[in-house]
C-alpha cells in the first residue's frame, strides 16, 4: 500500500518539482559550504564594489579568497598579497586592500594596508585577528550579478519574477505524458515538443529551477559584498 502511494505521489508533477527544488537547494548549499571548508574561510567569494584597488581589481570583479595564516602573508608595496580583513571599528564590514608592511609583535602580526588606487596607507593597522584571508583568484565581471542583487529594490523585483512564474505554473498545469501520447489532437502549446525530445514543459521547469538557483547564489555572494575605505566613489 505504501509503495503504491509513493509511486502515485512520484507521478505528481508538483511533487517532482518540489523534489527538484530541494535537490538543487542541497547542491547549492553543499557546494557553498564545501568551498568554505576547502578554502578555510567563511567568505570564499566576494564582489568588488569600489575603485580603490584599480587597476588590479575592477568594480564588479568576483574575487576568490583563501584563509591564510598571518605568518604566510607577504607584505610589499609593489606586489604584496591582497588581503581581506574586517574593519577594526566595525567587524561586520569587510575590506580588501594590499598588505604593504607587516610587524610581528608580542601580541601577533600587525599589517599596514593600502588600496592600489589610493594615495596613502590606511590610517589604521590591522591585527591578525581581523584577517579573513588573501585573494588567490579573480573572475572579471561576474561579481556584477551579486552587486545587482545587493539592492533591496532589485531583490524585490527578482523575487516577484520567481513568484509570478511559479503561480503561472500552478495555475496552468501541464497535461500528463499519458494524455499527450493518446490524444495528439488536444495538445496545447505547452505540450508541443521542440528539437525532438525537448518539450516546452521541460524548458519551463528548467527556467524556474535556474532562476531559483541564481537567486540563492546571488544572495550568498551579495550578503558578503564589501566596500573599501578611501575609494572614489565610496
C-alpha atoms as a PDB file:
ATOM      1  CA  UNK A   1       0.000   0.000   0.000  1.00  0.00           C
ATOM      2  CA  UNK A   2       2.779   2.399   0.965  1.00  0.00           C
ATOM      3  CA  UNK A   3       4.747   1.568  -2.197  1.00  0.00           C
ATOM      4  CA  UNK A   4       1.698   2.199  -4.385  1.00  0.00           C
ATOM      5  CA  UNK A   5       1.103   5.534  -2.633  1.00  0.00           C
ATOM      6  CA  UNK A   6       4.707   6.567  -3.180  1.00  0.00           C
ATOM      7  CA  UNK A   7       4.544   5.629  -6.868  1.00  0.00           C
ATOM      8  CA  UNK A   8       1.368   7.652  -7.284  1.00  0.00           C
ATOM      9  CA  UNK A   9       2.903  10.576  -5.423  1.00  0.00           C
ATOM     10  CA  UNK A  10       6.034  10.398  -7.550  1.00  0.00           C
ATOM     11  CA  UNK A  11       3.989  10.783 -10.737  1.00  0.00           C
ATOM     12  CA  UNK A  12       2.583  14.063  -9.433  1.00  0.00           C
ATOM     13  CA  UNK A  13       4.251  16.948 -11.248  1.00  0.00           C
ATOM     14  CA  UNK A  14       4.104  19.262  -8.237  1.00  0.00           C
ATOM     15  CA  UNK A  15       5.846  16.663  -6.098  1.00  0.00           C
ATOM     16  CA  UNK A  16       8.535  16.192  -8.733  1.00  0.00           C
ATOM     17  CA  UNK A  17       9.082  19.950  -8.893  1.00  0.00           C
ATOM     18  CA  UNK A  18       9.387  20.141  -5.104  1.00  0.00           C
ATOM     19  CA  UNK A  19      11.931  17.306  -5.103  1.00  0.00           C
ATOM     20  CA  UNK A  20      13.904  19.005  -7.876  1.00  0.00           C
ATOM     21  CA  UNK A  21      13.967  22.322  -5.999  1.00  0.00           C
ATOM     22  CA  UNK A  22      15.038  20.571  -2.779  1.00  0.00           C
ATOM     23  CA  UNK A  23      17.848  18.768  -4.608  1.00  0.00           C
ATOM     24  CA  UNK A  24      19.066  21.969  -6.207  1.00  0.00           C
ATOM     25  CA  UNK A  25      18.992  23.752  -2.844  1.00  0.00           C
ATOM     26  CA  UNK A  26      21.018  20.917  -1.357  1.00  0.00           C
ATOM     27  CA  UNK A  27      23.553  21.068  -4.181  1.00  0.00           C
ATOM     28  CA  UNK A  28      23.943  24.849  -3.960  1.00  0.00           C
ATOM     29  CA  UNK A  29      24.354  24.975  -0.189  1.00  0.00           C
ATOM     30  CA  UNK A  30      26.513  21.846  -0.190  1.00  0.00           C
ATOM     31  CA  UNK A  31      28.796  23.411  -2.777  1.00  0.00           C
ATOM     32  CA  UNK A  32      28.955  26.718  -0.893  1.00  0.00           C
ATOM     33  CA  UNK A  33      29.876  25.175   2.467  1.00  0.00           C
ATOM     34  CA  UNK A  34      32.202  22.742   0.722  1.00  0.00           C
ATOM     35  CA  UNK A  35      34.115  25.646  -0.820  1.00  0.00           C
ATOM     36  CA  UNK A  36      34.308  27.301   2.598  1.00  0.00           C
ATOM     37  CA  UNK A  37      35.870  24.148   4.017  1.00  0.00           C
ATOM     38  CA  UNK A  38      38.345  23.748   1.152  1.00  0.00           C
ATOM     39  CA  UNK A  39      39.486  27.400   1.222  1.00  0.00           C
ATOM     40  CA  UNK A  40      39.462  27.617   5.050  1.00  0.00           C
ATOM     41  CA  UNK A  41      37.361  30.763   5.185  1.00  0.00           C
ATOM     42  CA  UNK A  42      33.711  31.664   5.663  1.00  0.00           C
ATOM     43  CA  UNK A  43      33.975  34.198   2.830  1.00  0.00           C
ATOM     44  CA  UNK A  44      35.350  32.285  -0.176  1.00  0.00           C
ATOM     45  CA  UNK A  45      33.804  34.586  -2.800  1.00  0.00           C
ATOM     46  CA  UNK A  46      33.332  38.355  -2.690  1.00  0.00           C
ATOM     47  CA  UNK A  47      32.273  41.023  -5.151  1.00  0.00           C
ATOM     48  CA  UNK A  48      34.427  44.125  -5.573  1.00  0.00           C
ATOM     49  CA  UNK A  49      32.268  47.188  -5.015  1.00  0.00           C
ATOM     50  CA  UNK A  50      34.694  50.120  -5.235  1.00  0.00           C
ATOM     51  CA  UNK A  51      37.585  51.529  -7.254  1.00  0.00           C
ATOM     52  CA  UNK A  52      40.232  51.662  -4.512  1.00  0.00           C
ATOM     53  CA  UNK A  53      42.106  48.631  -5.900  1.00  0.00           C
ATOM     54  CA  UNK A  54      42.229  49.778  -9.523  1.00  0.00           C
ATOM     55  CA  UNK A  55      43.744  48.698 -11.834  1.00  0.00           C
ATOM     56  CA  UNK A  56      44.360  45.375 -10.080  1.00  0.00           C
ATOM     57  CA  UNK A  57      40.707  44.803  -9.171  1.00  0.00           C
ATOM     58  CA  UNK A  58      37.803  46.390 -11.009  1.00  0.00           C
ATOM     59  CA  UNK A  59      34.324  47.095  -9.741  1.00  0.00           C
ATOM     60  CA  UNK A  60      32.209  44.016 -10.441  1.00  0.00           C
ATOM     61  CA  UNK A  61      35.065  41.516 -10.276  1.00  0.00           C
ATOM     62  CA  UNK A  62      34.474  38.370  -8.253  1.00  0.00           C
ATOM     63  CA  UNK A  63      37.454  37.537  -6.057  1.00  0.00           C
ATOM     64  CA  UNK A  64      38.300  34.136  -4.580  1.00  0.00           C
ATOM     65  CA  UNK A  65      39.571  34.287  -1.006  1.00  0.00           C
ATOM     66  CA  UNK A  66      41.658  31.681   0.807  1.00  0.00           C
ATOM     67  CA  UNK A  67      42.169  31.566   4.547  1.00  0.00           C
ATOM     68  CA  UNK A  68      45.916  32.010   5.202  1.00  0.00           C
ATOM     69  CA  UNK A  69      47.975  32.079   8.424  1.00  0.00           C
ATOM     70  CA  UNK A  70      49.202  35.625   9.125  1.00  0.00           C
ATOM     71  CA  UNK A  71      52.819  34.442   9.088  1.00  0.00           C
ATOM     72  CA  UNK A  72      52.398  33.484   5.420  1.00  0.00           C
ATOM     73  CA  UNK A  73      51.103  36.874   4.261  1.00  0.00           C
ATOM     74  CA  UNK A  74      53.667  38.560   2.012  1.00  0.00           C
ATOM     75  CA  UNK A  75      53.745  42.335   2.540  1.00  0.00           C
ATOM     76  CA  UNK A  76      55.278  44.684  -0.030  1.00  0.00           C
ATOM     77  CA  UNK A  77      54.296  47.991  -1.637  1.00  0.00           C
ATOM     78  CA  UNK A  78      54.601  46.677  -5.193  1.00  0.00           C
ATOM     79  CA  UNK A  79      53.496  43.058  -5.132  1.00  0.00           C
ATOM     80  CA  UNK A  80      52.326  42.274  -1.614  1.00  0.00           C
ATOM     81  CA  UNK A  81      49.379  39.943  -1.051  1.00  0.00           C
ATOM     82  CA  UNK A  82      45.915  41.442  -1.436  1.00  0.00           C
ATOM     83  CA  UNK A  83      44.143  40.597   1.792  1.00  0.00           C
ATOM     84  CA  UNK A  84      40.564  40.693   3.007  1.00  0.00           C
ATOM     85  CA  UNK A  85      40.071  41.837   6.595  1.00  0.00           C
ATOM     86  CA  UNK A  86      37.403  43.111   8.949  1.00  0.00           C
ATOM     87  CA  UNK A  87      37.386  46.785   9.803  1.00  0.00           C
ATOM     88  CA  UNK A  88      38.519  47.010  13.453  1.00  0.00           C
ATOM     89  CA  UNK A  89      35.840  49.591  14.288  1.00  0.00           C
ATOM     90  CA  UNK A  90      33.115  47.537  12.596  1.00  0.00           C
ATOM     91  CA  UNK A  91      33.893  43.780  12.385  1.00  0.00           C
ATOM     92  CA  UNK A  92      30.835  43.218  10.166  1.00  0.00           C
ATOM     93  CA  UNK A  93      32.445  45.265   7.386  1.00  0.00           C
ATOM     94  CA  UNK A  94      34.929  43.579   5.051  1.00  0.00           C
ATOM     95  CA  UNK A  95      37.735  45.456   3.306  1.00  0.00           C
ATOM     96  CA  UNK A  96      40.130  44.343   0.572  1.00  0.00           C
ATOM     97  CA  UNK A  97      43.498  46.109   0.286  1.00  0.00           C
ATOM     98  CA  UNK A  98      47.116  45.223  -0.329  1.00  0.00           C
ATOM     99  CA  UNK A  99      49.385  44.326   2.585  1.00  0.00           C
ATOM    100  CA  UNK A 100      52.320  46.740   2.247  1.00  0.00           C
ATOM    101  CA  UNK A 101      54.033  46.072   5.579  1.00  0.00           C
ATOM    102  CA  UNK A 102      53.826  43.610   8.464  1.00  0.00           C
ATOM    103  CA  UNK A 103      55.138  43.585  12.031  1.00  0.00           C
ATOM    104  CA  UNK A 104      55.437  40.534  14.265  1.00  0.00           C
ATOM    105  CA  UNK A 105      54.813  41.938  17.731  1.00  0.00           C
ATOM    106  CA  UNK A 106      54.351  40.220  21.057  1.00  0.00           C
ATOM    107  CA  UNK A 107      50.556  40.138  20.570  1.00  0.00           C
ATOM    108  CA  UNK A 108      50.702  38.837  16.985  1.00  0.00           C
ATOM    109  CA  UNK A 109      51.066  40.184  13.454  1.00  0.00           C
ATOM    110  CA  UNK A 110      50.039  43.732  12.531  1.00  0.00           C
ATOM    111  CA  UNK A 111      49.560  44.708   8.877  1.00  0.00           C
ATOM    112  CA  UNK A 112      49.799  48.064   7.164  1.00  0.00           C
ATOM    113  CA  UNK A 113      47.391  48.126   4.212  1.00  0.00           C
ATOM    114  CA  UNK A 114      46.772  50.346   1.197  1.00  0.00           C
ATOM    115  CA  UNK A 115      44.478  50.482  -1.800  1.00  0.00           C
ATOM    116  CA  UNK A 116      46.393  50.478  -5.091  1.00  0.00           C
ATOM    117  CA  UNK A 117      44.307  53.429  -6.267  1.00  0.00           C
ATOM    118  CA  UNK A 118      44.668  55.396  -3.002  1.00  0.00           C
ATOM    119  CA  UNK A 119      47.346  57.997  -2.293  1.00  0.00           C
ATOM    120  CA  UNK A 120      48.335  56.889   1.181  1.00  0.00           C
ATOM    121  CA  UNK A 121      48.215  53.965   3.562  1.00  0.00           C
ATOM    122  CA  UNK A 122      45.070  53.154   5.502  1.00  0.00           C
ATOM    123  CA  UNK A 123      45.011  55.104   8.791  1.00  0.00           C
ATOM    124  CA  UNK A 124      44.591  52.003  10.969  1.00  0.00           C
ATOM    125  CA  UNK A 125      46.867  48.990  11.118  1.00  0.00           C
ATOM    126  CA  UNK A 126      45.157  45.603  11.040  1.00  0.00           C
ATOM    127  CA  UNK A 127      45.742  42.964  13.701  1.00  0.00           C
ATOM    128  CA  UNK A 128      45.847  39.321  12.610  1.00  0.00           C
ATOM    129  CA  UNK A 129      42.573  38.542  14.415  1.00  0.00           C
ATOM    130  CA  UNK A 130      40.747  40.635  11.804  1.00  0.00           C
ATOM    131  CA  UNK A 131      42.328  38.801   8.878  1.00  0.00           C
ATOM    132  CA  UNK A 132      39.841  36.873   6.698  1.00  0.00           C
ATOM    133  CA  UNK A 133      42.262  35.634   4.041  1.00  0.00           C
ATOM    134  CA  UNK A 134      44.130  36.623   0.910  1.00  0.00           C
ATOM    135  CA  UNK A 135      42.897  36.955  -2.656  1.00  0.00           C
ATOM    136  CA  UNK A 136      44.001  33.980  -4.750  1.00  0.00           C
ATOM    137  CA  UNK A 137      41.844  34.449  -7.843  1.00  0.00           C
ATOM    138  CA  UNK A 138      39.745  36.920  -9.804  1.00  0.00           C
ATOM    139  CA  UNK A 139      36.831  36.365 -12.178  1.00  0.00           C
ATOM    140  CA  UNK A 140      36.145  39.549 -14.180  1.00  0.00           C
ATOM    141  CA  UNK A 141      32.616  40.994 -14.213  1.00  0.00           C
ATOM    142  CA  UNK A 142      30.935  38.038 -12.516  1.00  0.00           C
ATOM    143  CA  UNK A 143      30.588  39.977  -9.279  1.00  0.00           C
ATOM    144  CA  UNK A 144      28.242  42.425 -11.007  1.00  0.00           C
ATOM    145  CA  UNK A 145      25.462  39.875 -10.532  1.00  0.00           C
ATOM    146  CA  UNK A 146      25.955  39.945  -6.773  1.00  0.00           C
ATOM    147  CA  UNK A 147      26.120  43.751  -6.751  1.00  0.00           C
ATOM    148  CA  UNK A 148      22.889  43.870  -8.746  1.00  0.00           C
ATOM    149  CA  UNK A 149      21.114  41.730  -6.157  1.00  0.00           C
ATOM    150  CA  UNK A 150      22.605  43.670  -3.266  1.00  0.00           C
ATOM    151  CA  UNK A 151      19.994  46.434  -3.551  1.00  0.00           C
ATOM    152  CA  UNK A 152      16.646  45.874  -1.880  1.00  0.00           C
ATOM    153  CA  UNK A 153      14.689  47.058  -4.929  1.00  0.00           C
ATOM    154  CA  UNK A 154      16.330  44.560  -7.277  1.00  0.00           C
ATOM    155  CA  UNK A 155      15.828  41.807  -4.720  1.00  0.00           C
ATOM    156  CA  UNK A 156      12.096  42.520  -4.650  1.00  0.00           C
ATOM    157  CA  UNK A 157      11.896  42.514  -8.445  1.00  0.00           C
ATOM    158  CA  UNK A 158      13.716  39.202  -8.748  1.00  0.00           C
ATOM    159  CA  UNK A 159      11.577  37.633  -6.015  1.00  0.00           C
ATOM    160  CA  UNK A 160       8.407  38.858  -7.724  1.00  0.00           C
ATOM    161  CA  UNK A 161       9.506  37.325 -11.046  1.00  0.00           C
ATOM    162  CA  UNK A 162      10.055  33.920  -9.426  1.00  0.00           C
ATOM    163  CA  UNK A 163       6.682  34.069  -7.630  1.00  0.00           C
ATOM    164  CA  UNK A 164       4.847  35.026 -10.849  1.00  0.00           C
ATOM    165  CA  UNK A 165       6.422  32.158 -12.788  1.00  0.00           C
ATOM    166  CA  UNK A 166       5.564  29.652 -10.058  1.00  0.00           C
ATOM    167  CA  UNK A 167       1.979  30.940  -9.840  1.00  0.00           C
ATOM    168  CA  UNK A 168       1.593  30.604 -13.603  1.00  0.00           C
ATOM    169  CA  UNK A 169       2.893  27.056 -13.400  1.00  0.00           C
ATOM    170  CA  UNK A 170       0.401  26.164 -10.661  1.00  0.00           C
ATOM    171  CA  UNK A 171      -2.498  27.935 -12.406  1.00  0.00           C
ATOM    172  CA  UNK A 172      -1.941  26.311 -15.788  1.00  0.00           C
ATOM    173  CA  UNK A 173      -0.751  22.761 -15.054  1.00  0.00           C
ATOM    174  CA  UNK A 174       0.700  20.774 -17.868  1.00  0.00           C
ATOM    175  CA  UNK A 175      -1.058  17.770 -19.334  1.00  0.00           C
ATOM    176  CA  UNK A 176       0.295  14.403 -18.310  1.00  0.00           C
ATOM    177  CA  UNK A 177       2.501  12.374 -20.619  1.00  0.00           C
ATOM    178  CA  UNK A 178      -0.236   9.736 -20.994  1.00  0.00           C
ATOM    179  CA  UNK A 179      -2.734  12.203 -22.362  1.00  0.00           C
ATOM    180  CA  UNK A 180      -0.084  13.554 -24.649  1.00  0.00           C
ATOM    181  CA  UNK A 181       0.507  10.148 -26.176  1.00  0.00           C
ATOM    182  CA  UNK A 182      -3.166   9.142 -26.510  1.00  0.00           C
ATOM    183  CA  UNK A 183      -4.661  12.384 -27.751  1.00  0.00           C
ATOM    184  CA  UNK A 184      -2.342  14.330 -30.011  1.00  0.00           C
ATOM    185  CA  UNK A 185      -5.226  16.439 -31.342  1.00  0.00           C
ATOM    186  CA  UNK A 186      -5.827  18.041 -27.938  1.00  0.00           C
ATOM    187  CA  UNK A 187      -2.260  19.136 -27.342  1.00  0.00           C
ATOM    188  CA  UNK A 188      -1.807  22.637 -26.028  1.00  0.00           C
ATOM    189  CA  UNK A 189       1.097  24.925 -26.826  1.00  0.00           C
ATOM    190  CA  UNK A 190       2.769  23.743 -23.622  1.00  0.00           C
ATOM    191  CA  UNK A 191       2.907  20.142 -24.852  1.00  0.00           C
ATOM    192  CA  UNK A 192       4.472  20.614 -28.273  1.00  0.00           C
ATOM    193  CA  UNK A 193       7.958  19.207 -28.456  1.00  0.00           C
ATOM    194  CA  UNK A 194      10.942  21.140 -29.686  1.00  0.00           C
ATOM    195  CA  UNK A 195      14.136  19.594 -31.063  1.00  0.00           C
ATOM    196  CA  UNK A 196      12.945  16.020 -30.666  1.00  0.00           C
ATOM    197  CA  UNK A 197      12.691  15.055 -27.017  1.00  0.00           C
ATOM    198  CA  UNK A 198      12.787  18.576 -25.528  1.00  0.00           C
ATOM    199  CA  UNK A 199       9.299  19.901 -24.768  1.00  0.00           C
ATOM    200  CA  UNK A 200       8.147  23.358 -23.761  1.00  0.00           C
ATOM    201  CA  UNK A 201       7.234  21.878 -20.400  1.00  0.00           C
ATOM    202  CA  UNK A 202      10.864  20.848 -19.808  1.00  0.00           C
ATOM    203  CA  UNK A 203      12.077  24.282 -20.843  1.00  0.00           C
ATOM    204  CA  UNK A 204       9.587  25.903 -18.481  1.00  0.00           C
ATOM    205  CA  UNK A 205      10.728  23.799 -15.499  1.00  0.00           C
ATOM    206  CA  UNK A 206      14.364  24.440 -16.384  1.00  0.00           C
ATOM    207  CA  UNK A 207      13.819  28.211 -16.359  1.00  0.00           C
ATOM    208  CA  UNK A 208      12.101  28.064 -12.961  1.00  0.00           C
ATOM    209  CA  UNK A 209      14.875  25.975 -11.434  1.00  0.00           C
ATOM    210  CA  UNK A 210      17.636  28.125 -12.904  1.00  0.00           C
ATOM    211  CA  UNK A 211      16.016  31.293 -11.558  1.00  0.00           C
ATOM    212  CA  UNK A 212      15.747  29.785  -8.093  1.00  0.00           C
ATOM    213  CA  UNK A 213      19.393  28.679  -8.091  1.00  0.00           C
ATOM    214  CA  UNK A 214      20.573  32.069  -9.377  1.00  0.00           C
ATOM    215  CA  UNK A 215      18.502  33.757  -6.674  1.00  0.00           C
ATOM    216  CA  UNK A 216      20.174  31.664  -3.954  1.00  0.00           C
ATOM    217  CA  UNK A 217      23.703  32.037  -5.303  1.00  0.00           C
ATOM    218  CA  UNK A 218      23.448  35.793  -5.730  1.00  0.00           C
ATOM    219  CA  UNK A 219      22.099  36.149  -2.208  1.00  0.00           C
ATOM    220  CA  UNK A 220      25.086  34.216  -0.864  1.00  0.00           C
ATOM    221  CA  UNK A 221      27.503  36.453  -2.731  1.00  0.00           C
ATOM    222  CA  UNK A 222      25.520  39.626  -2.154  1.00  0.00           C
ATOM    223  CA  UNK A 223      25.497  39.047   1.592  1.00  0.00           C
ATOM    224  CA  UNK A 224      29.284  39.391   1.620  1.00  0.00           C
ATOM    225  CA  UNK A 225      29.656  42.349  -0.710  1.00  0.00           C
ATOM    226  CA  UNK A 226      32.030  44.914   0.797  1.00  0.00           C
ATOM    227  CA  UNK A 227      33.270  48.428   0.202  1.00  0.00           C
ATOM    228  CA  UNK A 228      36.796  49.833   0.520  1.00  0.00           C
ATOM    229  CA  UNK A 229      37.902  52.895   2.526  1.00  0.00           C
ATOM    230  CA  UNK A 230      39.365  55.742   0.525  1.00  0.00           C
ATOM    231  CA  UNK A 231      37.543  54.662  -2.622  1.00  0.00           C
ATOM    232  CA  UNK A 232      36.192  57.190  -5.072  1.00  0.00           C
ATOM    233  CA  UNK A 233      33.237  56.895  -5.240  1.00  0.00           C
ATOM    234  CA  UNK A 234      32.791  55.216  -1.807  1.00  0.00           C
END
